[in-house]
mmCIF file of C-alpha atoms in Angstrom:
data_model
loop_
_atom_site.group_PDB
_atom_site.id
_atom_site.type_symbol
_atom_site.label_atom_id
_atom_site.label_comp_id
_atom_site.label_asym_id
_atom_site.label_seq_id
_atom_site.Cartn_x
_atom_site.Cartn_y
_atom_site.Cartn_z
ATOM 1 C CA MET A 1 12.972 31.753 -1.306
ATOM 2 C CA ASP A 2 16.397 30.331 -2.054
ATOM 3 C CA ASN A 3 16.032 26.984 -3.863
ATOM 4 C CA GLU A 4 18.318 25.195 -1.393
ATOM 5 C CA ILE A 5 16.310 26.426 1.609
ATOM 6 C CA PHE A 6 13.056 25.421 -0.109
ATOM 7 C CA ARG A 7 14.436 21.951 -0.833
ATOM 8 C CA LYS A 8 15.549 21.432 2.771
ATOM 9 C CA LEU A 9 12.196 22.562 4.188
ATOM 10 C CA LEU A 10 10.325 20.297 1.792
ATOM 11 C CA GLN A 11 12.464 17.280 2.659
ATOM 12 C CA LYS A 12 12.084 18.031 6.376
ATOM 13 C CA HIS A 13 8.305 18.211 6.019
ATOM 14 C CA ALA A 14 8.040 15.061 3.858
ATOM 15 C CA GLY A 15 10.316 13.193 6.257
ATOM 16 C CA GLY A 16 7.898 13.687 9.142
ATOM 17 C CA GLN A 17 9.863 16.323 11.081
ATOM 18 C CA ALA A 18 7.940 19.126 12.758
ATOM 19 C CA LEU A 19 8.208 22.572 11.185
ATOM 20 C CA SER A 20 8.302 25.773 13.202
ATOM 21 C CA PRO A 21 5.505 28.292 12.561
ATOM 22 C CA GLY A 22 7.977 30.406 10.589
ATOM 23 C CA GLU A 23 9.068 27.442 8.467
ATOM 24 C CA GLU A 24 5.435 26.462 7.803
ATOM 25 C CA ALA A 25 4.662 29.999 6.651
ATOM 26 C CA ALA A 26 7.752 30.053 4.419
ATOM 27 C CA LEU A 27 6.843 26.721 2.841
ATOM 28 C CA ARG A 28 3.250 27.832 2.178
ATOM 29 C CA GLN A 29 4.556 31.043 0.619
ATOM 30 C CA ALA A 30 6.893 29.067 -1.624
ATOM 31 C CA TYR A 31 4.005 26.854 -2.746
ATOM 32 C CA ASP A 32 1.908 29.938 -3.519
ATOM 33 C CA HIS A 33 4.731 31.382 -5.592
ATOM 34 C CA LEU A 34 5.181 28.084 -7.456
ATOM 35 C CA LEU A 35 1.471 27.872 -8.188
ATOM 36 C CA GLU A 36 1.362 31.471 -9.433
ATOM 37 C CA GLU A 37 4.232 30.731 -11.836
ATOM 38 C CA GLU A 38 2.435 27.620 -13.138
ATOM 39 C CA ILE A 39 -0.815 29.527 -13.664
ATOM 40 C CA ALA A 40 0.983 32.388 -15.420
ATOM 41 C CA ALA A 41 2.863 29.998 -17.672
ATOM 42 C CA ALA A 42 -0.340 28.186 -18.540
ATOM 43 C CA ALA A 43 -2.066 31.492 -19.403
ATOM 44 C CA GLU A 44 0.744 32.779 -21.602
ATOM 45 C CA GLY A 45 1.609 29.600 -23.460
ATOM 46 C CA PRO A 46 -0.397 27.222 -25.659
ATOM 47 C CA SER A 47 -2.840 24.831 -24.054
ATOM 48 C CA PRO A 48 -0.843 21.934 -22.642
ATOM 49 C CA ALA A 49 -1.457 18.324 -23.501
ATOM 50 C CA PRO A 50 -3.364 16.391 -20.835
ATOM 51 C CA GLU A 51 -0.193 14.737 -19.547
ATOM 52 C CA GLU A 52 1.408 18.199 -19.122
ATOM 53 C CA GLN A 53 -1.355 19.948 -17.214
ATOM 54 C CA PRO A 54 -0.253 21.096 -13.741
ATOM 55 C CA GLY A 55 -2.363 20.283 -10.705
ATOM 56 C CA ALA A 56 -4.335 22.857 -8.778
ATOM 57 C CA ASP A 57 -4.392 24.098 -5.200
ATOM 58 C CA ILE A 58 -0.973 22.853 -4.088
ATOM 59 C CA ARG A 59 -1.243 24.946 -0.950
ATOM 60 C CA GLU A 60 -4.382 23.037 0.041
ATOM 61 C CA ARG A 61 -2.304 19.902 0.316
ATOM 62 C CA ILE A 62 0.473 21.375 2.439
ATOM 63 C CA ASP A 63 -1.999 23.160 4.746
ATOM 64 C CA GLN A 64 -3.956 20.027 5.519
ATOM 65 C CA HIS A 65 -0.917 17.768 5.682
ATOM 66 C CA ILE A 66 0.792 20.052 8.233
ATOM 67 C CA ALA A 67 -2.394 20.544 10.265
ATOM 68 C CA ALA A 68 -3.350 16.884 10.538
ATOM 69 C CA ARG A 69 -0.374 14.674 9.777
ATOM 70 C CA ARG A 70 -1.333 11.036 9.942
ATOM 71 C CA THR A 71 0.381 8.580 12.291
ATOM 72 C CA LYS A 72 1.778 5.711 10.236
ATOM 73 C CA ARG A 73 2.293 2.578 12.321
ATOM 74 C CA PHE A 74 3.792 0.269 9.759
ATOM 75 C CA ARG A 75 6.624 2.267 8.191
ATOM 76 C CA PHE A 76 9.698 0.330 7.074
ATOM 77 C CA TYR A 77 13.019 1.882 7.908
ATOM 78 C CA TYR A 78 13.890 3.964 4.851
ATOM 79 C CA MET A 79 10.430 5.058 3.710
ATOM 80 C CA ARG A 80 10.829 8.600 5.042
ATOM 81 C CA ARG A 81 13.878 9.260 2.889
ATOM 82 C CA ALA A 82 12.110 7.724 -0.098
ATOM 83 C CA ALA A 83 8.984 9.820 0.512
ATOM 84 C CA ALA A 84 11.031 13.011 0.732
ATOM 85 C CA ALA A 85 12.772 12.263 -2.553
ATOM 86 C CA LEU A 86 9.437 11.369 -4.143
ATOM 87 C CA VAL A 87 7.771 14.657 -3.137
ATOM 88 C CA VAL A 88 10.731 16.725 -4.352
ATOM 89 C CA GLY A 89 10.709 14.867 -7.645
ATOM 90 C CA PHE A 90 6.993 15.464 -8.125
ATOM 91 C CA ILE A 91 7.320 19.222 -7.612
ATOM 92 C CA LEU A 92 10.339 19.690 -9.848
ATOM 93 C CA SER A 93 9.335 17.375 -12.706
ATOM 94 C CA ALA A 94 7.146 18.510 -15.595
ATOM 95 C CA GLY A 95 4.196 16.478 -16.765
ATOM 96 C CA ILE A 96 3.213 15.111 -13.328
ATOM 97 C CA TYR A 97 -0.363 15.104 -12.085
ATOM 98 C CA TRP A 98 -0.728 16.209 -8.495
ATOM 99 C CA PHE A 99 -3.206 13.952 -6.691
ATOM 100 C CA LEU A 100 -3.892 16.086 -3.640
ATOM 101 C CA TRP A 101 -5.306 15.731 -0.160
ATOM 102 C CA ASP A 102 -8.405 17.898 -0.756
ATOM 103 C CA ARG A 103 -10.712 19.320 1.888
ATOM 104 C CA LYS A 104 -13.428 19.721 -0.723
ATOM 105 C CA VAL A 105 -14.190 18.841 -4.329
ATOM 106 C CA SER A 106 -14.439 22.013 -6.383
ATOM 107 C CA ASN A 107 -16.360 20.462 -9.229
ATOM 108 C CA ASP A 108 -20.078 21.149 -8.583
ATOM 109 C CA ARG A 109 -21.161 17.838 -10.036
ATOM 110 C CA LEU A 110 -18.825 15.895 -7.749
ATOM 111 C CA ALA A 111 -20.016 17.869 -4.739
ATOM 112 C CA GLN A 112 -23.553 16.681 -5.380
ATOM 113 C CA GLN A 113 -22.572 13.025 -5.403
ATOM 114 C CA GLU A 114 -22.531 10.798 -2.366
ATOM 115 C CA GLU A 115 -19.104 10.584 -0.712
ATOM 116 C CA VAL A 116 -17.499 7.144 -0.508
ATOM 117 C CA LEU A 117 -15.136 6.739 2.436
ATOM 118 C CA PRO A 118 -11.856 4.790 2.309
ATOM 119 C CA GLY A 119 -11.236 1.386 3.837
ATOM 120 C CA GLY A 120 -9.787 0.658 7.261
ATOM 121 C CA ASN A 121 -8.680 -2.085 9.645
ATOM 122 C CA LYS A 122 -11.226 -4.834 9.008
ATOM 123 C CA ALA A 123 -10.729 -8.593 8.858
ATOM 124 C CA ARG A 124 -12.131 -11.954 9.893
ATOM 125 C CA LEU A 125 -10.182 -14.640 11.736
ATOM 126 C CA THR A 126 -11.253 -18.221 11.014
ATOM 127 C CA LEU A 127 -10.158 -20.699 13.678
ATOM 128 C CA ALA A 128 -9.346 -24.383 13.193
ATOM 129 C CA ASP A 129 -12.853 -25.446 14.279
ATOM 130 C CA GLY A 130 -14.439 -23.209 11.634
ATOM 131 C CA SER A 131 -15.633 -20.495 13.999
ATOM 132 C CA VAL A 132 -15.196 -16.931 12.726
ATOM 133 C CA ILE A 133 -14.226 -13.846 14.722
ATOM 134 C CA SER A 134 -14.801 -10.328 13.389
ATOM 135 C CA LEU A 135 -11.543 -8.621 14.353
ATOM 136 C CA GLY A 136 -12.957 -5.142 13.889
ATOM 137 C CA ASP A 137 -15.644 -5.856 16.480
ATOM 138 C CA ALA A 138 -13.533 -7.915 18.904
ATOM 139 C CA GLN A 139 -12.459 -6.272 22.161
ATOM 140 C CA ASN A 140 -8.773 -5.819 22.976
ATOM 141 C CA GLY A 141 -7.187 -8.653 24.930
ATOM 142 C CA LEU A 142 -7.605 -12.423 24.661
ATOM 143 C CA ILE A 143 -9.935 -13.397 21.819
ATOM 144 C CA ALA A 144 -9.249 -17.157 21.497
ATOM 145 C CA THR A 145 -6.954 -20.036 22.468
ATOM 146 C CA GLU A 146 -5.859 -22.748 20.023
ATOM 147 C CA SER A 147 -3.507 -25.663 20.779
ATOM 148 C CA GLY A 148 -2.302 -23.874 23.886
ATOM 149 C CA VAL A 149 -1.560 -20.666 21.937
ATOM 150 C CA ARG A 150 -3.097 -17.400 23.136
ATOM 151 C CA ILE A 151 -4.507 -15.180 20.388
ATOM 152 C CA GLU A 152 -4.763 -11.571 21.495
ATOM 153 C CA LYS A 153 -5.781 -8.236 20.043
ATOM 154 C CA ASP A 154 -3.433 -5.489 21.233
ATOM 155 C CA ALA A 155 -4.146 -1.833 21.969
ATOM 156 C CA ASN A 156 -3.357 -0.887 18.356
ATOM 157 C CA GLY A 157 -5.925 -3.354 17.030
ATOM 158 C CA ASN A 158 -3.323 -5.841 15.755
ATOM 159 C CA ILE A 159 -3.453 -9.611 16.267
ATOM 160 C CA ARG A 160 -0.636 -11.388 18.104
ATOM 161 C CA TYR A 161 0.038 -15.052 18.863
ATOM 162 C CA HIS A 162 1.653 -15.996 22.177
ATOM 163 C CA THR A 163 2.988 -19.529 22.403
ATOM 164 C CA GLY A 164 3.438 -21.192 25.761
ATOM 165 C CA GLU A 165 5.180 -24.472 26.401
ATOM 166 C CA LYS A 166 5.688 -26.614 23.342
ATOM 167 C CA GLN A 167 2.850 -29.039 22.612
ATOM 168 C CA GLU A 168 3.216 -31.728 19.987
ATOM 169 C CA SER A 169 0.274 -32.099 17.637
ATOM 170 C CA ILE A 170 -0.207 -34.455 14.700
ATOM 171 C CA LEU A 171 -2.444 -31.931 12.980
ATOM 172 C CA PRO A 172 -1.484 -28.424 14.169
ATOM 173 C CA ALA A 173 -4.341 -25.942 14.264
ATOM 174 C CA VAL A 174 -4.460 -23.659 11.224
ATOM 175 C CA ASN A 175 -5.880 -20.132 11.338
ATOM 176 C CA THR A 176 -6.859 -17.937 8.388
ATOM 177 C CA ILE A 177 -7.127 -14.163 8.465
ATOM 178 C CA THR A 178 -9.158 -12.634 5.617
ATOM 179 C CA THR A 179 -9.623 -8.990 4.688
ATOM 180 C CA PRO A 180 -12.651 -7.853 2.667
ATOM 181 C CA ASN A 181 -12.743 -5.164 0.010
ATOM 182 C CA GLY A 182 -12.204 -1.973 1.979
ATOM 183 C CA GLY A 183 -10.130 -3.697 4.650
ATOM 184 C CA GLN A 184 -6.531 -4.236 5.723
ATOM 185 C CA TYR A 185 -4.975 -5.870 8.780
ATOM 186 C CA ARG A 186 -1.694 -6.493 10.589
ATOM 187 C CA VAL A 187 -0.886 -9.763 12.339
ATOM 188 C CA THR A 188 2.141 -10.905 14.336
ATOM 189 C CA LEU A 189 2.595 -14.614 13.606
ATOM 190 C CA PRO A 190 3.560 -17.249 16.219
ATOM 191 C CA ASP A 191 7.273 -16.933 15.327
ATOM 192 C CA GLY A 192 7.282 -13.136 15.717
ATOM 193 C CA SER A 193 7.135 -12.447 11.977
ATOM 194 C CA VAL A 194 4.801 -9.647 10.908
ATOM 195 C CA ALA A 195 2.344 -9.739 8.010
ATOM 196 C CA MET A 196 0.273 -6.829 6.712
ATOM 197 C CA LEU A 197 -2.672 -7.804 4.516
ATOM 198 C CA ASN A 198 -4.005 -5.439 1.870
ATOM 199 C CA ALA A 199 -7.680 -5.386 0.888
ATOM 200 C CA ALA A 200 -9.292 -8.588 -0.486
ATOM 201 C CA SER A 201 -6.465 -10.800 0.787
ATOM 202 C CA SER A 202 -6.037 -13.871 2.972
ATOM 203 C CA LEU A 203 -3.258 -15.565 4.931
ATOM 204 C CA SER A 204 -3.383 -19.113 6.351
ATOM 205 C CA TYR A 205 -0.807 -20.320 8.902
ATOM 206 C CA PRO A 206 -0.401 -22.839 11.753
ATOM 207 C CA VAL A 207 -0.664 -21.486 15.299
ATOM 208 C CA ARG A 208 2.591 -23.368 15.985
ATOM 209 C CA PHE A 209 5.331 -23.587 13.369
ATOM 210 C CA SER A 210 7.439 -26.698 12.845
ATOM 211 C CA GLU A 211 11.048 -26.678 14.029
ATOM 212 C CA LYS A 212 12.166 -27.583 10.492
ATOM 213 C CA GLU A 213 10.182 -25.144 8.372
ATOM 214 C CA ARG A 214 7.569 -22.397 8.510
ATOM 215 C CA ARG A 215 4.929 -22.383 5.794
ATOM 216 C CA VAL A 216 1.992 -20.055 5.064
ATOM 217 C CA LYS A 217 -0.462 -19.663 2.176
ATOM 218 C CA MET A 218 -1.803 -16.377 0.849
ATOM 219 C CA THR A 219 -4.023 -14.724 -1.721
ATOM 220 C CA GLY A 220 -4.198 -11.058 -2.686
ATOM 221 C CA GLU A 221 -1.356 -8.866 -1.400
ATOM 222 C CA VAL A 222 0.691 -9.260 1.782
ATOM 223 C CA TYR A 223 3.790 -7.465 3.065
ATOM 224 C CA PHE A 224 6.056 -9.618 5.273
ATOM 225 C CA GLU A 225 8.777 -8.915 7.807
ATOM 226 C CA ILE A 226 10.217 -12.339 8.634
ATOM 227 C CA GLU A 227 11.988 -13.110 11.919
ATOM 228 C CA LYS A 228 15.001 -15.370 11.788
ATOM 229 C CA MET A 229 14.723 -18.685 13.656
ATOM 230 C CA ARG A 230 17.606 -21.052 14.307
ATOM 231 C CA LEU A 231 17.330 -24.734 13.466
ATOM 232 C CA PRO A 232 17.718 -27.211 16.362
ATOM 233 C CA GLY A 233 21.407 -27.394 17.160
ATOM 234 C CA GLY A 234 22.006 -23.915 15.747
ATOM 235 C CA LYS A 235 22.954 -25.135 12.263
ATOM 236 C CA GLY A 236 21.327 -22.591 9.992
ATOM 237 C CA ASN A 237 17.937 -20.879 10.046
ATOM 238 C CA VAL A 238 14.445 -22.322 9.803
ATOM 239 C CA PRO A 239 13.230 -21.523 6.268
ATOM 240 C CA PHE A 240 9.983 -19.623 5.751
ATOM 241 C CA PHE A 241 7.797 -20.456 2.733
ATOM 242 C CA VAL A 242 5.003 -18.336 1.249
ATOM 243 C CA GLU A 243 2.713 -20.198 -1.150
ATOM 244 C CA THR A 244 0.423 -18.569 -3.710
ATOM 245 C CA ALA A 245 -1.613 -20.114 -6.524
ATOM 246 C CA GLY A 246 1.285 -19.700 -8.954
ATOM 247 C CA GLN A 247 4.537 -19.726 -7.012
ATOM 248 C CA GLU A 248 6.426 -20.405 -3.797
ATOM 249 C CA VAL A 249 8.718 -17.909 -2.056
ATOM 250 C CA GLN A 250 11.475 -19.243 0.226
ATOM 251 C CA VAL A 251 13.055 -16.854 2.733
ATOM 252 C CA LEU A 252 15.242 -16.986 5.836
ATOM 253 C CA GLY A 253 14.841 -13.525 7.327
ATOM 254 C CA THR A 254 13.802 -10.582 5.186
ATOM 255 C CA HIS A 255 11.252 -7.912 4.238
ATOM 256 C CA PHE A 256 9.273 -8.365 1.034
ATOM 257 C CA ASN A 257 5.892 -7.844 -0.613
ATOM 258 C CA VAL A 258 3.862 -10.341 -2.669
ATOM 259 C CA ASN A 259 1.074 -9.132 -4.963
ATOM 260 C CA ALA A 260 -0.875 -12.147 -6.218
ATOM 261 C CA TYR A 261 -4.349 -10.815 -6.981
ATOM 262 C CA ARG A 262 -6.224 -12.958 -9.467
ATOM 263 C CA ASP A 263 -7.407 -9.936 -11.464
ATOM 264 C CA GLU A 264 -3.853 -8.728 -12.107
ATOM 265 C CA THR A 265 -1.785 -9.822 -15.099
ATOM 266 C CA ALA A 266 1.151 -11.175 -13.063
ATOM 267 C CA ILE A 267 2.361 -12.128 -9.595
ATOM 268 C CA ARG A 268 4.861 -9.533 -8.361
ATOM 269 C CA THR A 269 7.294 -10.243 -5.520
ATOM 270 C CA THR A 270 9.262 -7.173 -4.397
ATOM 271 C CA LEU A 271 12.278 -7.551 -2.105
ATOM 272 C CA VAL A 272 13.109 -4.768 0.358
ATOM 273 C CA GLU A 273 15.759 -6.445 2.504
ATOM 274 C CA GLY A 274 17.540 -9.818 2.640
ATOM 275 C CA SER A 275 17.167 -12.432 -0.080
ATOM 276 C CA VAL A 276 14.433 -14.728 -1.354
ATOM 277 C CA LYS A 277 14.149 -17.569 -3.821
ATOM 278 C CA ILE A 278 11.143 -17.622 -6.165
ATOM 279 C CA LYS A 279 9.966 -20.911 -7.639
ATOM 280 C CA SER A 280 6.992 -21.095 -10.009
ATOM 281 C CA LYS A 281 4.640 -24.058 -10.134
ATOM 282 C CA ASP A 282 6.062 -25.038 -13.535
ATOM 283 C CA GLY A 283 9.648 -25.199 -12.251
ATOM 284 C CA GLN A 284 11.064 -21.747 -13.119
ATOM 285 C CA SER A 285 13.143 -20.224 -10.324
ATOM 286 C CA THR A 286 15.233 -17.165 -9.517
ATOM 287 C CA LEU A 287 16.989 -15.421 -6.626
ATOM 288 C CA LEU A 288 16.161 -11.825 -5.729
ATOM 289 C CA LYS A 289 18.428 -9.131 -4.345
ATOM 290 C CA PRO A 290 17.161 -6.084 -2.414
ATOM 291 C CA GLY A 291 15.502 -3.613 -4.755
ATOM 292 C CA GLN A 292 14.539 -6.270 -7.294
ATOM 293 C CA GLN A 293 11.126 -7.577 -8.285
ATOM 294 C CA ALA A 294 10.187 -10.977 -9.692
ATOM 295 C CA VAL A 295 7.322 -10.850 -12.192
ATOM 296 C CA LEU A 296 5.566 -14.123 -12.971
ATOM 297 C CA ALA A 297 3.171 -14.163 -15.907
ATOM 298 C CA GLU A 298 3.739 -16.827 -18.551
ATOM 299 C CA GLN A 299 7.460 -16.521 -17.830
ATOM 300 C CA LEU A 300 9.355 -15.589 -14.668
ATOM 301 C CA HIS A 301 11.681 -12.607 -15.000
ATOM 302 C CA VAL A 302 13.470 -10.154 -12.687
ATOM 303 C CA GLN A 303 13.476 -6.365 -12.942
ATOM 304 C CA GLN A 304 14.428 -3.393 -10.802
ATOM 305 C CA ALA A 305 11.581 -2.460 -8.482
ATOM 306 C CA ASP A 306 10.053 0.918 -7.769
ATOM 307 C CA ILE A 307 9.993 0.392 -3.996
ATOM 308 C CA GLN A 308 8.020 3.578 -3.283
ATOM 309 C CA GLN A 309 5.285 2.513 -5.665
ATOM 310 C CA GLN A 310 5.106 -1.178 -4.784
ATOM 311 C CA LEU A 311 5.055 -0.625 -1.011
ATOM 312 C CA ALA A 312 3.183 2.674 -0.796
ATOM 313 C CA TRP A 313 0.023 0.895 0.381
ATOM 314 C CA VAL A 314 1.855 -0.321 3.501
ATOM 315 C CA ASN A 315 2.581 3.289 4.360
ATOM 316 C CA GLY A 316 -0.969 4.485 3.721
ATOM 317 C CA ASP A 317 -0.669 5.861 0.197
ATOM 318 C CA PHE A 318 -1.381 5.158 -3.433
ATOM 319 C CA VAL A 319 1.633 5.866 -5.642
ATOM 320 C CA PHE A 320 1.117 5.610 -9.394
ATOM 321 C CA GLY A 321 4.177 5.477 -11.611
ATOM 322 C CA GLY A 322 2.993 5.284 -15.188
ATOM 323 C CA GLU A 323 0.191 2.855 -14.309
ATOM 324 C CA THR A 324 -2.798 2.335 -16.549
ATOM 325 C CA LEU A 325 -6.179 3.548 -15.387
ATOM 326 C CA GLU A 326 -7.353 -0.066 -15.549
ATOM 327 C CA SER A 327 -4.743 -1.080 -12.956
ATOM 328 C CA ILE A 328 -5.523 1.957 -10.791
ATOM 329 C CA LEU A 329 -9.228 1.131 -10.815
ATOM 330 C CA HIS A 330 -8.499 -2.412 -9.598
ATOM 331 C CA GLN A 331 -6.788 -0.910 -6.548
ATOM 332 C CA VAL A 332 -9.618 1.572 -6.075
ATOM 333 C CA GLU A 333 -12.262 -1.170 -6.236
ATOM 334 C CA ARG A 334 -10.539 -3.178 -3.525
ATOM 335 C CA TRP A 335 -9.804 -0.306 -1.152
ATOM 336 C CA TYR A 336 -13.106 1.573 -1.437
ATOM 337 C CA ASP A 337 -15.243 -1.581 -1.847
ATOM 338 C CA ILE A 338 -16.876 -0.372 -5.032
ATOM 339 C CA GLU A 339 -17.412 -1.521 -8.610
ATOM 340 C CA ALA A 340 -15.770 0.406 -11.442
ATOM 341 C CA GLU A 341 -16.779 0.554 -15.092
ATOM 342 C CA CYS A 342 -14.364 1.917 -17.676
ATOM 343 C CA PRO A 343 -14.130 1.622 -21.479
ATOM 344 C CA ALA A 344 -11.036 -0.260 -22.640
ATOM 345 C CA HIS A 345 -9.565 2.710 -24.546
ATOM 346 C CA ILE A 346 -9.768 4.976 -21.478
ATOM 347 C CA GLY A 347 -8.390 2.212 -19.277
ATOM 348 C CA LYS A 348 -5.145 2.326 -21.250
ATOM 349 C CA LEU A 349 -4.389 5.931 -20.173
ATOM 350 C CA ARG A 350 -1.376 6.134 -17.853
ATOM 351 C CA PHE A 351 -0.937 8.236 -14.714
ATOM 352 C CA ASN A 352 1.815 9.429 -12.376
ATOM 353 C CA GLY A 353 1.314 10.787 -8.869
ATOM 354 C CA MET A 354 0.234 9.949 -5.365
ATOM 355 C CA VAL A 355 -2.780 10.264 -3.063
ATOM 356 C CA SER A 356 -3.346 9.255 0.539
ATOM 357 C CA ARG A 357 -5.397 6.101 1.088
ATOM 358 C CA SER A 358 -7.090 7.906 3.988
ATOM 359 C CA GLN A 359 -8.875 10.236 1.559
ATOM 360 C CA PRO A 360 -12.413 9.653 0.261
ATOM 361 C CA LEU A 361 -13.101 8.383 -3.230
ATOM 362 C CA SER A 362 -13.613 11.940 -4.488
ATOM 363 C CA ALA A 363 -9.822 12.475 -4.403
ATOM 364 C CA ILE A 364 -9.394 9.681 -6.969
ATOM 365 C CA VAL A 365 -12.347 10.952 -8.992
ATOM 366 C CA LYS A 366 -10.876 14.427 -9.185
ATOM 367 C CA MET A 367 -7.573 12.949 -10.305
ATOM 368 C CA ILE A 368 -9.218 11.142 -13.202
ATOM 369 C CA GLN A 369 -11.255 14.189 -14.161
ATOM 370 C CA SER A 370 -8.109 16.356 -14.213
ATOM 371 C CA THR A 371 -6.967 14.613 -17.397
ATOM 372 C CA ARG A 372 -9.943 16.048 -19.304
ATOM 373 C CA LYS A 373 -10.049 12.729 -21.115
ATOM 374 C CA ALA A 374 -12.835 11.173 -19.051
ATOM 375 C CA THR A 375 -15.999 11.937 -17.133
ATOM 376 C CA VAL A 376 -16.579 10.173 -13.812
ATOM 377 C CA THR A 377 -19.933 9.534 -12.174
ATOM 378 C CA ILE A 378 -20.545 7.904 -8.790
ATOM 379 C CA LYS A 379 -23.858 6.079 -8.397
ATOM 380 C CA LYS A 380 -24.120 4.549 -4.956
ATOM 381 C CA ARG A 381 -21.080 2.234 -4.880
ATOM 382 C CA ARG A 382 -20.387 2.260 -8.607
ATOM 383 C CA LEU A 383 -17.747 4.420 -10.270
ATOM 384 C CA ILE A 384 -18.536 4.933 -13.943
ATOM 385 C CA VAL A 385 -15.902 6.323 -16.308
ATOM 386 C CA THR A 386 -17.015 7.587 -19.714
ATOM 387 C CA ASP A 387 -15.690 9.810 -22.511
#
């Protein structure tokens, strides 16, 4: 197949556009040809280093992805273009591990182990009076009323707040939504802003925001899409503040992600759209532009962000760009609700690639095993990595 035609078909497929039966067949054939070339090159040349070993069964991935493409409800506006570029880059770049959507695990030992399924939409909503609602179990429709605000679960399983007439309150009711390991959840806040919580995260907010400012508190990782609100009299916008244990983010209307897990080495705030001001608890501050990331460890500094990697979880994927196995295992523990054990020297190995978060744990296990630098065993809900 002509390289230009192959590139266009691949971008069309990765961008979510439907392929005709003829185009699907052509793309599968191109994958087969690419795989044959990789296998032949591997057979003729010297044994590659672990970081240079090609993946296996590329066709498996395209077959399954075409046959059962997932519906992604929370896709920000340019993710399709980014995903297309990412897939093309993975195919054409040497030294990349392919973390595939597998229908089976070929390794006999893995096949004998108990499968661990991925997480899903699970969370608890704690009301102002301390009562707790399991959102996964709650029926669609009205689930509670607080300070005259209706809290509803919509047909997609998301939580929405509907404010009626304004009611003054000295102590406005505060709600907290909490996701467990193996859970994620989407909530539309009283001002129309949207928050998506990753696993092992929490978000606390009033059921009615003040006219002067909007303020929430979070732990873990949350992606925000903030609605603009005008101040009384129309002079400027109502600021929105996101508090974590180590910093405060001030925004007016923007899309951004905050990763503030306690087991990570730094708090990372990634800006997709708009502008935000970061202020650490010890007084350091900075302004972010779209595409930048603030990293707060001992010092606060700004760097260019890998948007695809930092926001892949929102779109239902893991994307690893030179991450250590230790960091990858933290993500795996939270999403699959497991415990991972890994020697420090193996934890320093770095990986590139991507895998769908809808896949079972065996997809991650196979990825680690493909390096030939580690052996992985699953015992109940424990993932054990050894030499």
